Amino acid sequence: MGSHRIRQRMHDYFGIPHFTIWVFLTAVFAAAGAVHIALAITYSEMWAFGVAAFVLVLGGACAVAAVRSRS
């Protein structure tokens, strides 16, 4: 069973386009990154910058996946 067929089954089961799911995840990770940056600035915690960077990288990966799922 090819990966396209698996993706098609997932789309049929949930009824949500993959593009929408990836855009939603991008927004969630971007918001989480913004919150961690705000916490880092407010409380002068350096670990929050690292977490924010990691979360923003995940958000970027979700954005790339959204663009690829669209084409």
Coordinates of N, CA and C in Angstrom, one line a residue, residues 14-42:
F14 N -11.1 11.4 8.3 CA -11.3 12.5 9.1 C -12.1 13.6 8.4
G15 N -12.0 13.6 7.1 CA -12.8 14.6 6.3 C -12.1 16.0 6.4
I16 N -10.9 16.1 6.9 CA -10.2 17.4 7.0 C -9.0 17.3 6.0
P17 N -8.9 18.3 5.1 CA -7.7 18.4 4.2 C -6.4 18.5 5.0
H18 N -5.4 17.8 4.5 CA -4.1 17.8 5.2 C -3.5 19.2 5.3
F19 N -3.8 20.1 4.3 CA -3.3 21.4 4.3 C -3.8 22.2 5.6
T20 N -5.1 22.0 5.9 CA -5.7 22.6 7.0 C -5.1 22.1 8.3
I21 N -4.8 20.9 8.4 CA -4.2 20.3 9.6 C -2.8 20.9 9.8
W22 N -2.0 21.0 8.7 CA -0.6 21.5 8.8 C -0.6 23.0 9.2
V23 N -1.6 23.7 8.6 CA -1.7 25.2 8.9 C -2.1 25.4 10.4
F24 N -3.0 24.6 10.9 CA -3.4 24.6 12.3 C -2.2 24.4 13.2
L25 N -1.4 23.3 12.9 CA -0.2 23.0 13.7 C 0.8 24.1 13.6
T26 N 1.0 24.7 12.5 CA 1.9 25.8 12.3 C 1.5 27.0 13.2
A27 N 0.2 27.3 13.3 CA -0.3 28.4 14.1 C -0.1 28.0 15.6
V28 N -0.3 26.8 16.0 CA -0.2 26.4 17.4 C 1.3 26.5 17.8
F29 N 2.2 26.0 17.0 CA 3.6 26.1 17.3 C 4.1 27.5 17.3
A30 N 3.7 28.3 16.4 CA 4.1 29.8 16.4 C 3.6 30.5 17.6
A31 N 2.4 30.2 18.1 CA 1.9 30.8 19.3 C 2.6 30.3 20.5
A32 N 3.0 29.0 20.6 CA 3.7 28.5 21.7 C 5.1 29.1 21.7
G33 N 5.7 29.3 20.5 CA 7.0 30.0 20.5 C 7.0 31.4 21.0
A34 N 5.9 32.1 20.6 CA 5.8 33.5 21.0 C 5.6 33.6 22.5
V35 N 4.8 32.7 23.1 CA 4.6 32.6 24.6 C 6.0 32.4 25.3
H36 N 6.8 31.4 24.8 CA 8.0 31.2 25.4 C 9.0 32.3 25.3
I37 N 9.0 33.1 24.2 CA 9.8 34.2 24.1 C 9.4 35.3 25.1
A38 N 8.0 35.5 25.2 CA 7.5 36.5 26.2 C 7.9 36.1 27.6
L39 N 7.8 34.8 27.9 CA 8.3 34.3 29.2 C 9.8 34.5 29.5
A40 N 10.5 34.3 28.4 CA 12.0 34.5 28.6 C 12.3 35.9 28.8
I41 N 11.6 36.8 28.1 CA 11.9 38.3 28.3 C 11.4 38.7 29.7
T42 N 10.2 38.3 30.0 CA 9.6 38.7 31.3 C 10.4 38.3 32.5

